[in-house]
């Protein structure tokens, strides 16, 4: 049996209706809005639902009630019950219906009445301990491993060889195909210009992109700073956008 599965069974609580599970989260979680910490806890829980990303649920007692305003908004979840909402207001800055709770759980649901949850993008920033987290909470069952390799990786765009290395870093992320990161020194960087595009990943940080002036836009990305150790100053290329990635003589599929 998978250790992850056996661990989950030991630590998770599952609703009688089988659709929602919770798990204690020992990490310190903080939410910032308008220059203030509006939530600060070491006793949050993860809430897992099918076809949903994990969510933080934070004890009501760890949310600063002085910044909250009542709302008339409600919504109905068939798995958890009727949600009521609150609005955040800090020094004239307002985030409408930013958080919700389920004060009266369904008979076959877990009791979440002691907790609130926030829309991720209706506060300014989230932190796990002292590290900022982007996009959504990190799933405790997703691994991101970066391994050094001696595989021969070549990148072509059209007929042009644009990168060639025997020292890639390979990033393995649960549920996704491996990504090959090429040291910047092994990329013909003069063929590319930096793009204004950025994206964020909860596991790796904020990515920047490069394009070919006479070719595909945003064909490769890199992380100037990242918590996935070892891929700084490395580029990874999109086969989906026209790069041909050859590993030990074998062309990878799109």
mmCIF file of C-alpha atoms in Angstrom:
data_model
loop_
_atom_site.group_PDB
_atom_site.id
_atom_site.type_symbol
_atom_site.label_atom_id
_atom_site.label_comp_id
_atom_site.label_asym_id
_atom_site.label_seq_id
_atom_site.Cartn_x
_atom_site.Cartn_y
_atom_site.Cartn_z
ATOM 1 C CA UNK A 1 0.000 0.000 0.000
ATOM 2 C CA UNK A 2 1.192 3.504 -0.766
ATOM 3 C CA UNK A 3 2.569 5.210 2.326
ATOM 4 C CA UNK A 4 0.808 8.387 1.210
ATOM 5 C CA UNK A 5 -2.527 6.570 1.156
ATOM 6 C CA UNK A 6 -1.956 4.854 4.497
ATOM 7 C CA UNK A 7 -0.848 8.165 6.022
ATOM 8 C CA UNK A 8 -3.950 9.907 4.680
ATOM 9 C CA UNK A 9 -6.221 7.263 6.144
ATOM 10 C CA UNK A 10 -4.645 7.746 9.557
ATOM 11 C CA UNK A 11 -4.809 11.539 9.696
ATOM 12 C CA UNK A 12 -7.839 12.490 7.604
ATOM 13 C CA UNK A 13 -11.455 12.826 8.631
ATOM 14 C CA UNK A 14 -13.905 11.885 5.883
ATOM 15 C CA UNK A 15 -17.514 13.067 5.712
ATOM 16 C CA UNK A 16 -20.204 10.368 5.998
ATOM 17 C CA UNK A 17 -21.284 11.341 2.477
ATOM 18 C CA UNK A 18 -17.755 10.474 1.327
ATOM 19 C CA UNK A 19 -17.249 13.679 -0.683
ATOM 20 C CA UNK A 20 -15.114 15.823 1.626
ATOM 21 C CA UNK A 21 -12.071 15.087 3.774
ATOM 22 C CA UNK A 22 -10.073 17.218 6.180
ATOM 23 C CA UNK A 23 -6.540 16.936 7.485
ATOM 24 C CA UNK A 24 -4.652 18.960 10.111
ATOM 25 C CA UNK A 25 -2.101 21.415 8.702
ATOM 26 C CA UNK A 26 0.751 22.102 11.167
ATOM 27 C CA UNK A 27 2.242 24.940 9.077
ATOM 28 C CA UNK A 28 1.773 28.535 10.120
ATOM 29 C CA UNK A 29 -0.585 30.195 7.634
ATOM 30 C CA UNK A 30 -0.983 33.963 7.296
ATOM 31 C CA UNK A 31 -3.186 36.051 5.026
ATOM 32 C CA UNK A 32 -2.459 39.744 4.383
ATOM 33 C CA UNK A 33 -4.827 42.433 3.170
ATOM 34 C CA UNK A 34 -4.368 46.192 3.081
ATOM 35 C CA UNK A 35 -1.054 45.962 4.906
ATOM 36 C CA UNK A 36 -2.534 44.015 7.829
ATOM 37 C CA UNK A 37 -2.424 40.376 8.844
ATOM 38 C CA UNK A 38 -6.082 39.366 8.698
ATOM 39 C CA UNK A 39 -5.516 35.703 9.569
ATOM 40 C CA UNK A 40 -2.655 34.023 11.418
ATOM 41 C CA UNK A 41 -2.861 30.409 12.530
ATOM 42 C CA UNK A 42 -0.929 27.240 13.260
ATOM 43 C CA UNK A 43 -4.158 25.226 13.528
ATOM 44 C CA UNK A 44 -5.647 25.354 10.040
ATOM 45 C CA UNK A 45 -6.923 22.291 8.233
ATOM 46 C CA UNK A 46 -6.816 21.231 4.616
ATOM 47 C CA UNK A 47 -10.187 20.545 3.024
ATOM 48 C CA UNK A 48 -10.072 18.105 0.116
ATOM 49 C CA UNK A 49 -12.941 17.720 -2.349
ATOM 50 C CA UNK A 50 -13.131 15.789 -5.581
ATOM 51 C CA UNK A 51 -12.282 17.948 -8.613
ATOM 52 C CA UNK A 52 -11.197 20.836 -6.358
ATOM 53 C CA UNK A 53 -7.807 22.086 -5.282
ATOM 54 C CA UNK A 54 -7.063 21.756 -1.561
ATOM 55 C CA UNK A 55 -8.274 24.711 0.508
ATOM 56 C CA UNK A 56 -7.135 26.173 3.801
ATOM 57 C CA UNK A 57 -9.819 26.378 6.467
ATOM 58 C CA UNK A 58 -8.758 28.644 9.325
ATOM 59 C CA UNK A 59 -10.171 28.698 12.863
ATOM 60 C CA UNK A 60 -12.550 31.619 13.354
ATOM 61 C CA UNK A 61 -10.584 32.576 16.458
ATOM 62 C CA UNK A 62 -7.433 33.133 14.349
ATOM 63 C CA UNK A 63 -9.085 35.666 12.034
ATOM 64 C CA UNK A 64 -9.096 39.319 13.046
ATOM 65 C CA UNK A 65 -12.758 40.032 13.521
ATOM 66 C CA UNK A 66 -12.252 43.806 13.691
ATOM 67 C CA UNK A 67 -11.573 43.827 9.947
ATOM 68 C CA UNK A 68 -14.699 41.842 9.039
ATOM 69 C CA UNK A 69 -18.105 43.149 8.005
ATOM 70 C CA UNK A 70 -21.322 41.158 7.715
ATOM 71 C CA UNK A 71 -22.685 40.280 4.291
ATOM 72 C CA UNK A 72 -26.116 39.142 3.132
ATOM 73 C CA UNK A 73 -24.559 36.762 0.582
ATOM 74 C CA UNK A 74 -25.180 33.037 0.901
ATOM 75 C CA UNK A 75 -24.499 30.037 -1.320
ATOM 76 C CA UNK A 76 -25.371 26.355 -1.202
ATOM 77 C CA UNK A 77 -22.891 23.491 -1.487
ATOM 78 C CA UNK A 78 -24.480 20.033 -1.780
ATOM 79 C CA UNK A 79 -21.472 18.547 0.055
ATOM 80 C CA UNK A 80 -21.106 21.004 2.941
ATOM 81 C CA UNK A 81 -24.296 23.024 3.406
ATOM 82 C CA UNK A 82 -25.260 26.710 3.274
ATOM 83 C CA UNK A 83 -22.323 29.141 3.325
ATOM 84 C CA UNK A 84 -22.491 32.628 4.790
ATOM 85 C CA UNK A 85 -19.975 35.309 3.857
ATOM 86 C CA UNK A 86 -18.014 38.177 5.371
ATOM 87 C CA UNK A 87 -16.329 41.176 3.751
ATOM 88 C CA UNK A 88 -12.863 42.433 4.721
ATOM 89 C CA UNK A 89 -12.364 46.143 5.259
ATOM 90 C CA UNK A 90 -8.977 47.616 6.191
ATOM 91 C CA UNK A 91 -8.284 51.366 6.186
ATOM 92 C CA UNK A 92 -10.797 52.047 3.430
ATOM 93 C CA UNK A 93 -9.742 49.082 1.301
ATOM 94 C CA UNK A 94 -12.512 46.518 0.825
ATOM 95 C CA UNK A 95 -12.659 42.914 -0.362
ATOM 96 C CA UNK A 96 -16.302 41.936 -0.792
ATOM 97 C CA UNK A 97 -17.416 38.462 0.335
ATOM 98 C CA UNK A 98 -13.779 37.417 0.749
ATOM 99 C CA UNK A 99 -14.412 34.606 3.213
ATOM 100 C CA UNK A 100 -17.133 32.159 4.114
ATOM 101 C CA UNK A 101 -18.144 29.596 6.666
ATOM 102 C CA UNK A 102 -20.686 26.807 7.056
ATOM 103 C CA UNK A 103 -22.426 27.566 10.364
ATOM 104 C CA UNK A 104 -24.889 24.664 10.130
ATOM 105 C CA UNK A 105 -23.430 21.538 8.492
ATOM 106 C CA UNK A 106 -25.535 19.018 6.643
ATOM 107 C CA UNK A 107 -26.408 15.850 8.535
ATOM 108 C CA UNK A 108 -24.030 13.739 6.423
ATOM 109 C CA UNK A 109 -21.257 16.384 6.144
ATOM 110 C CA UNK A 110 -18.263 17.289 8.269
ATOM 111 C CA UNK A 111 -18.765 20.048 10.820
ATOM 112 C CA UNK A 112 -16.726 23.030 9.570
ATOM 113 C CA UNK A 113 -18.588 25.618 11.631
ATOM 114 C CA UNK A 114 -15.486 26.516 13.675
ATOM 115 C CA UNK A 115 -13.569 27.473 10.516
ATOM 116 C CA UNK A 116 -13.604 30.034 7.736
ATOM 117 C CA UNK A 117 -12.091 29.860 4.280
ATOM 118 C CA UNK A 118 -10.961 32.668 1.978
ATOM 119 C CA UNK A 119 -11.091 33.202 -1.746
ATOM 120 C CA UNK A 120 -7.406 33.005 -2.554
ATOM 121 C CA UNK A 121 -7.312 36.105 -4.757
ATOM 122 C CA UNK A 122 -9.414 38.321 -2.484
ATOM 123 C CA UNK A 123 -6.532 38.924 -0.114
ATOM 124 C CA UNK A 124 -3.172 40.427 -1.049
ATOM 125 C CA UNK A 125 -0.752 37.670 -0.043
ATOM 126 C CA UNK A 126 -0.494 34.248 1.556
ATOM 127 C CA UNK A 127 2.418 32.816 3.526
ATOM 128 C CA UNK A 128 3.291 29.319 4.716
ATOM 129 C CA UNK A 129 5.630 29.990 7.610
ATOM 130 C CA UNK A 130 7.796 32.817 6.133
ATOM 131 C CA UNK A 131 7.565 31.809 2.477
ATOM 132 C CA UNK A 132 5.004 33.382 0.173
ATOM 133 C CA UNK A 133 2.704 30.960 -1.635
ATOM 134 C CA UNK A 134 1.126 31.799 -4.979
ATOM 135 C CA UNK A 135 -1.936 30.660 -6.952
ATOM 136 C CA UNK A 136 -3.391 28.160 -4.459
ATOM 137 C CA UNK A 137 -2.407 26.197 -1.343
ATOM 138 C CA UNK A 138 0.288 23.625 -1.864
ATOM 139 C CA UNK A 139 -1.091 20.103 -1.908
ATOM 140 C CA UNK A 140 0.724 18.054 0.781
ATOM 141 C CA UNK A 141 0.508 15.022 -1.522
ATOM 142 C CA UNK A 142 2.256 16.688 -4.464
ATOM 143 C CA UNK A 143 6.026 16.299 -4.688
ATOM 144 C CA UNK A 144 8.395 18.466 -6.694
ATOM 145 C CA UNK A 145 11.840 16.889 -7.078
ATOM 146 C CA UNK A 146 14.724 18.394 -9.051
ATOM 147 C CA UNK A 147 17.465 15.917 -9.948
ATOM 148 C CA UNK A 148 20.783 16.560 -11.688
ATOM 149 C CA UNK A 149 21.264 14.398 -14.783
ATOM 150 C CA UNK A 150 23.860 13.512 -17.397
ATOM 151 C CA UNK A 151 21.295 12.866 -20.131
ATOM 152 C CA UNK A 152 21.995 14.538 -23.459
ATOM 153 C CA UNK A 153 19.259 17.129 -24.023
ATOM 154 C CA UNK A 154 18.991 19.065 -27.271
ATOM 155 C CA UNK A 155 16.377 21.680 -28.100
ATOM 156 C CA UNK A 156 15.484 22.562 -31.678
ATOM 157 C CA UNK A 157 13.187 25.267 -32.977
ATOM 158 C CA UNK A 158 12.562 24.476 -36.593
ATOM 159 C CA UNK A 159 15.910 23.274 -37.914
ATOM 160 C CA UNK A 160 17.939 25.404 -35.505
ATOM 161 C CA UNK A 161 19.669 23.833 -32.515
ATOM 162 C CA UNK A 162 19.065 26.402 -29.760
ATOM 163 C CA UNK A 163 20.239 24.483 -26.684
ATOM 164 C CA UNK A 164 22.550 21.510 -26.109
ATOM 165 C CA UNK A 165 23.574 20.141 -22.737
ATOM 166 C CA UNK A 166 24.822 17.049 -20.921
ATOM 167 C CA UNK A 167 23.989 18.563 -17.531
ATOM 168 C CA UNK A 168 20.259 19.222 -17.412
ATOM 169 C CA UNK A 169 18.178 19.375 -14.254
ATOM 170 C CA UNK A 170 15.027 17.274 -14.500
ATOM 171 C CA UNK A 171 11.986 18.416 -12.558
ATOM 172 C CA UNK A 172 9.548 15.692 -11.543
ATOM 173 C CA UNK A 173 6.188 16.941 -10.294
ATOM 174 C CA UNK A 174 3.424 14.598 -9.177
ATOM 175 C CA UNK A 175 0.950 13.931 -11.969
ATOM 176 C CA UNK A 176 2.860 15.885 -14.639
ATOM 177 C CA UNK A 177 5.426 14.892 -17.286
ATOM 178 C CA UNK A 178 9.108 15.540 -16.489
ATOM 179 C CA UNK A 179 10.438 18.956 -17.458
ATOM 180 C CA UNK A 180 14.013 19.345 -18.672
ATOM 181 C CA UNK A 181 15.813 22.476 -17.480
ATOM 182 C CA UNK A 182 18.887 23.486 -19.474
ATOM 183 C CA UNK A 183 21.654 25.610 -17.910
ATOM 184 C CA UNK A 184 21.503 29.101 -19.353
ATOM 185 C CA UNK A 185 25.124 28.847 -20.473
ATOM 186 C CA UNK A 186 24.149 25.913 -22.720
ATOM 187 C CA UNK A 187 21.377 27.911 -24.421
ATOM 188 C CA UNK A 188 22.050 30.163 -27.424
ATOM 189 C CA UNK A 189 20.629 33.045 -25.434
ATOM 190 C CA UNK A 190 21.327 35.592 -28.185
ATOM 191 C CA UNK A 191 18.500 34.009 -30.185
ATOM 192 C CA UNK A 192 15.931 34.964 -27.537
ATOM 193 C CA UNK A 193 14.491 38.085 -25.977
ATOM 194 C CA UNK A 194 12.857 38.285 -22.575
ATOM 195 C CA UNK A 195 9.085 38.581 -22.600
ATOM 196 C CA UNK A 196 6.852 40.607 -20.312
ATOM 197 C CA UNK A 197 4.892 37.429 -19.550
ATOM 198 C CA UNK A 198 5.009 36.001 -16.041
ATOM 199 C CA UNK A 199 3.169 33.140 -14.390
ATOM 200 C CA UNK A 200 3.112 31.847 -10.837
ATOM 201 C CA UNK A 201 3.356 28.334 -9.453
ATOM 202 C CA UNK A 202 2.635 27.502 -5.799
ATOM 203 C CA UNK A 203 5.570 25.079 -5.729
ATOM 204 C CA UNK A 204 8.231 26.878 -7.790
ATOM 205 C CA UNK A 205 7.507 30.605 -7.614
ATOM 206 C CA UNK A 206 7.164 33.212 -10.373
ATOM 207 C CA UNK A 207 8.331 32.304 -13.867
ATOM 208 C CA UNK A 208 9.615 34.660 -16.561
ATOM 209 C CA UNK A 209 9.548 33.856 -20.268
ATOM 210 C CA UNK A 210 11.635 34.255 -23.420
ATOM 211 C CA UNK A 211 10.531 34.464 -27.045
ATOM 212 C CA UNK A 212 12.216 34.232 -30.414
ATOM 213 C CA UNK A 213 11.893 37.559 -32.273
ATOM 214 C CA UNK A 214 11.263 35.735 -35.540
ATOM 215 C CA UNK A 215 9.638 32.664 -34.037
ATOM 216 C CA UNK A 216 7.383 31.358 -31.280
ATOM 217 C CA UNK A 217 6.346 33.619 -28.406
ATOM 218 C CA UNK A 218 7.010 32.551 -24.812
ATOM 219 C CA UNK A 219 8.628 29.313 -25.954
ATOM 220 C CA UNK A 220 10.692 28.852 -22.795
ATOM 221 C CA UNK A 221 10.543 29.887 -19.160
ATOM 222 C CA UNK A 222 12.846 30.242 -16.194
ATOM 223 C CA UNK A 223 12.646 31.022 -12.494
ATOM 224 C CA UNK A 224 14.890 33.892 -11.382
ATOM 225 C CA UNK A 225 14.197 32.783 -7.819
ATOM 226 C CA UNK A 226 12.559 29.546 -6.818
ATOM 227 C CA UNK A 227 11.978 27.259 -3.879
ATOM 228 C CA UNK A 228 12.525 24.258 -6.192
ATOM 229 C CA UNK A 229 16.255 24.191 -5.548
ATOM 230 C CA UNK A 230 18.577 23.875 -8.488
ATOM 231 C CA UNK A 231 16.656 25.298 -11.455
ATOM 232 C CA UNK A 232 17.714 28.920 -11.083
ATOM 233 C CA UNK A 233 19.516 30.090 -14.235
ATOM 234 C CA UNK A 234 18.033 27.196 -16.192
ATOM 235 C CA UNK A 235 15.490 27.333 -19.027
ATOM 236 C CA UNK A 236 12.793 24.843 -19.894
ATOM 237 C CA UNK A 237 11.126 24.732 -23.303
ATOM 238 C CA UNK A 238 7.562 24.118 -24.450
ATOM 239 C CA UNK A 239 7.195 21.298 -26.926
ATOM 240 C CA UNK A 240 3.587 22.499 -27.089
ATOM 241 C CA UNK A 241 4.758 25.806 -28.598
ATOM 242 C CA UNK A 242 7.072 24.474 -31.245
ATOM 243 C CA UNK A 243 10.263 23.363 -29.506
ATOM 244 C CA UNK A 244 11.552 19.901 -30.393
ATOM 245 C CA UNK A 245 13.037 18.299 -27.302
ATOM 246 C CA UNK A 246 15.488 15.463 -27.942
ATOM 247 C CA UNK A 247 16.684 13.399 -24.965
ATOM 248 C CA UNK A 248 19.439 10.864 -25.618
ATOM 249 C CA UNK A 249 18.502 10.896 -29.284
ATOM 250 C CA UNK A 250 14.776 10.362 -28.727
ATOM 251 C CA UNK A 251 12.271 13.090 -29.578
ATOM 252 C CA UNK A 252 9.789 13.639 -26.775
ATOM 253 C CA UNK A 253 6.091 13.671 -27.642
ATOM 254 C CA UNK A 254 3.970 16.800 -27.178
#
